[in-house]
Amino acid sequence: MTATSPTDIYQASLDAMASMFFSGDMSRLQDLISVPLTIHMADGSLQIERLEDVVFMLSEQRDNLLNLGTTEYHRICVDARYLDPAATQISGRHKTYVMRGATYLLEPFICEMDLTKDAALWRVSLLRCNMNNSDYTVIGTRTLERLRSGRRI
């Protein structure tokens, strides 16, 4: 059965991305990302223009989480809604759990994500996390160095 409610689509997207992310399947994960990708954290924002830079960032984020000892990474939809009558855009919120076994490595936190339907795929176009990048490293130091060195835009 194909998901049709915005909440079901949003959760299915979260689940697919988390599975690809933690298995290291960046080639499939990149198909679910739209560029430019805008990321807003409590302590700053960044727009990444090139897909290869997004993949680099995600690989670094995965490495950082594994180095923390992360064994469980869950993102659970809180709410989601269509943004347009054609049902091609969804905005939603989810709670993120980063854990080692049953122990929180970070306190659970809320993020927001916008999805846009492109052909048969729902792609992420925007991510907002209500925490500092310095506390939950989405945009790692190697990624920032890469973007500053001119491999951006």
Short mmCIF file of C-alpha atoms in Angstrom, two decimals:
data_model
loop_
_atom_site.label_atom_id
_atom_site.label_comp_id
_atom_site.label_asym_id
_atom_site.label_seq_id
_atom_site.Cartn_x
_atom_site.Cartn_y
_atom_site.Cartn_z
CA MET A 1 0.00 0.00 0.00
CA THR A 2 1.34 3.41 -0.97
CA ALA A 3 1.30 6.11 1.70
CA THR A 4 -1.01 9.00 0.82
CA SER A 5 -1.45 11.06 3.98
CA PRO A 6 1.25 13.67 4.56
CA THR A 7 2.06 12.10 7.94
CA ASP A 8 2.49 8.64 6.39
CA ILE A 9 4.62 9.99 3.53
CA TYR A 10 6.75 12.02 5.93
CA GLN A 11 7.33 9.03 8.26
CA ALA A 12 8.09 6.72 5.31
CA SER A 13 10.66 9.26 4.10
CA LEU A 14 12.24 9.48 7.56
CA ASP A 15 12.45 5.69 7.80
CA ALA A 16 13.94 5.23 4.32
CA MET A 17 16.51 7.98 4.84
CA ALA A 18 17.56 6.69 8.28
CA SER A 19 18.04 3.17 6.93
CA MET A 20 20.15 4.38 3.99
CA PHE A 21 22.05 6.82 6.21
CA PHE A 22 23.09 4.27 8.83
CA SER A 23 23.87 1.53 6.32
CA GLY A 24 26.13 4.04 4.53
CA ASP A 25 24.12 3.78 1.31
CA MET A 26 24.78 7.36 0.23
CA SER A 27 24.20 6.57 -3.46
CA ARG A 28 20.53 5.78 -2.74
CA LEU A 29 20.19 8.45 -0.06
CA GLN A 30 21.29 11.19 -2.45
CA ASP A 31 18.26 10.38 -4.63
CA LEU A 32 16.05 11.61 -1.78
CA ILE A 33 17.73 15.02 -1.48
CA SER A 34 17.04 18.14 -3.48
CA VAL A 35 19.67 20.79 -4.09
CA PRO A 36 20.09 23.45 -3.12
CA LEU A 37 19.54 22.04 0.38
CA THR A 38 18.94 24.61 3.10
CA ILE A 39 19.84 23.70 6.68
CA HIS A 40 18.85 25.89 9.63
CA MET A 41 20.31 25.19 13.07
CA ALA A 42 19.73 27.30 16.19
CA ASP A 43 23.22 28.77 15.79
CA GLY A 44 23.30 29.35 12.03
CA SER A 45 22.13 28.45 8.55
CA LEU A 46 23.74 27.08 5.43
CA GLN A 47 22.66 26.43 1.87
CA ILE A 48 24.49 23.65 0.04
CA GLU A 49 24.34 23.92 -3.73
CA ARG A 50 25.94 20.67 -4.88
CA LEU A 51 24.74 17.15 -4.21
CA GLU A 52 28.28 15.83 -3.73
CA ASP A 53 28.76 18.33 -0.89
CA VAL A 54 25.52 17.16 0.76
CA VAL A 55 26.70 13.54 0.49
CA PHE A 56 30.06 14.53 2.00
CA MET A 57 28.23 16.26 4.89
CA LEU A 58 25.99 13.23 5.51
CA SER A 59 28.97 10.86 5.48
CA GLU A 60 30.75 13.05 8.01
CA GLN A 61 27.62 13.24 10.18
CA ARG A 62 27.29 9.44 10.08
CA ASP A 63 30.95 9.03 11.09
CA ASN A 64 30.46 11.47 13.98
CA LEU A 65 27.39 9.59 15.25
CA LEU A 66 29.15 6.23 15.02
CA ASN A 67 32.16 7.68 16.87
CA LEU A 68 29.77 8.73 19.66
CA GLY A 69 28.74 5.09 19.94
CA THR A 70 25.32 5.53 18.36
CA THR A 71 23.52 2.22 17.88
CA GLU A 72 19.96 3.57 17.54
CA TYR A 73 18.83 6.55 15.50
CA HIS A 74 15.09 7.12 15.30
CA ARG A 75 13.10 9.97 13.83
CA ILE A 76 9.39 9.93 14.60
CA CYS A 77 6.89 12.19 12.83
CA VAL A 78 5.08 14.58 15.17
CA ASP A 79 2.94 16.19 12.47
CA ALA A 80 2.98 16.89 8.74
CA ARG A 81 0.80 18.76 6.27
CA TYR A 82 0.59 19.41 2.55
CA LEU A 83 1.69 22.91 1.57
CA ASP A 84 -0.11 23.02 -1.77
CA PRO A 85 -3.42 21.84 -3.27
CA ALA A 86 -1.61 19.55 -5.73
CA ALA A 87 -0.09 17.64 -2.77
CA THR A 88 3.47 17.97 -4.10
CA GLN A 89 4.98 19.66 -1.03
CA ILE A 90 4.95 18.57 2.61
CA SER A 91 6.19 20.33 5.70
CA GLY A 92 6.52 18.33 8.88
CA ARG A 93 8.11 18.03 12.29
CA HIS A 94 9.81 15.02 13.80
CA LYS A 95 11.47 14.09 17.06
CA THR A 96 14.99 12.69 16.77
CA TYR A 97 16.39 10.10 19.17
CA VAL A 98 20.15 9.40 19.18
CA MET A 99 20.90 6.45 21.44
CA ARG A 100 23.36 3.76 22.47
CA GLY A 101 21.11 0.83 23.27
CA ALA A 102 18.39 2.29 25.49
CA THR A 103 20.51 5.26 26.67
CA TYR A 104 20.13 8.70 25.14
CA LEU A 105 23.40 10.08 23.80
CA LEU A 106 21.60 13.38 23.21
CA GLU A 107 18.32 14.56 24.67
CA PRO A 108 15.59 13.97 22.05
CA PHE A 109 15.01 17.06 19.93
CA ILE A 110 12.58 18.40 17.35
CA CYS A 111 13.49 19.03 13.72
CA GLU A 112 11.41 20.20 10.79
CA MET A 113 11.78 19.07 7.22
CA ASP A 114 10.24 20.10 3.91
CA LEU A 115 9.71 17.50 1.21
CA THR A 116 8.98 18.12 -2.47
CA LYS A 117 7.61 15.47 -4.83
CA ASP A 118 9.79 15.08 -7.90
CA ALA A 119 8.42 12.45 -10.27
CA ALA A 120 7.78 9.46 -7.98
CA LEU A 121 10.24 10.51 -5.25
CA TRP A 122 9.82 12.73 -2.21
CA ARG A 123 13.01 14.77 -1.78
CA VAL A 124 14.21 16.82 1.20
CA SER A 125 14.66 20.50 0.35
CA LEU A 126 14.92 22.07 3.80
CA LEU A 127 15.91 20.96 7.30
CA ARG A 128 15.49 22.95 10.53
CA CYS A 129 16.81 21.63 13.85
CA ASN A 130 15.97 23.35 17.11
CA MET A 131 19.43 22.85 18.56
CA ASN A 132 22.92 24.16 18.05
CA ASN A 133 25.13 22.56 15.43
CA SER A 134 27.83 22.55 18.12
CA ASP A 135 25.63 20.18 20.21
CA TYR A 136 24.41 17.94 17.36
CA THR A 137 26.84 18.13 14.49
CA VAL A 138 24.86 18.11 11.27
CA ILE A 139 27.37 20.32 9.48
CA GLY A 140 30.78 18.96 10.46
CA THR A 141 34.13 20.75 10.45
CA ARG A 142 35.39 18.87 7.38
CA THR A 143 32.23 19.85 5.52
CA LEU A 144 32.65 23.50 6.49
CA GLU A 145 36.29 23.41 5.36
CA ARG A 146 35.25 21.80 2.08
CA LEU A 147 32.60 24.46 1.45
CA ARG A 148 34.94 27.32 2.40
CA SER A 149 37.67 26.02 0.09
CA GLY A 150 35.57 26.88 -2.94
CA ARG A 151 33.96 23.56 -3.68
CA ARG A 152 30.64 25.25 -3.06
CA ILE A 153 28.36 27.31 -5.29
#
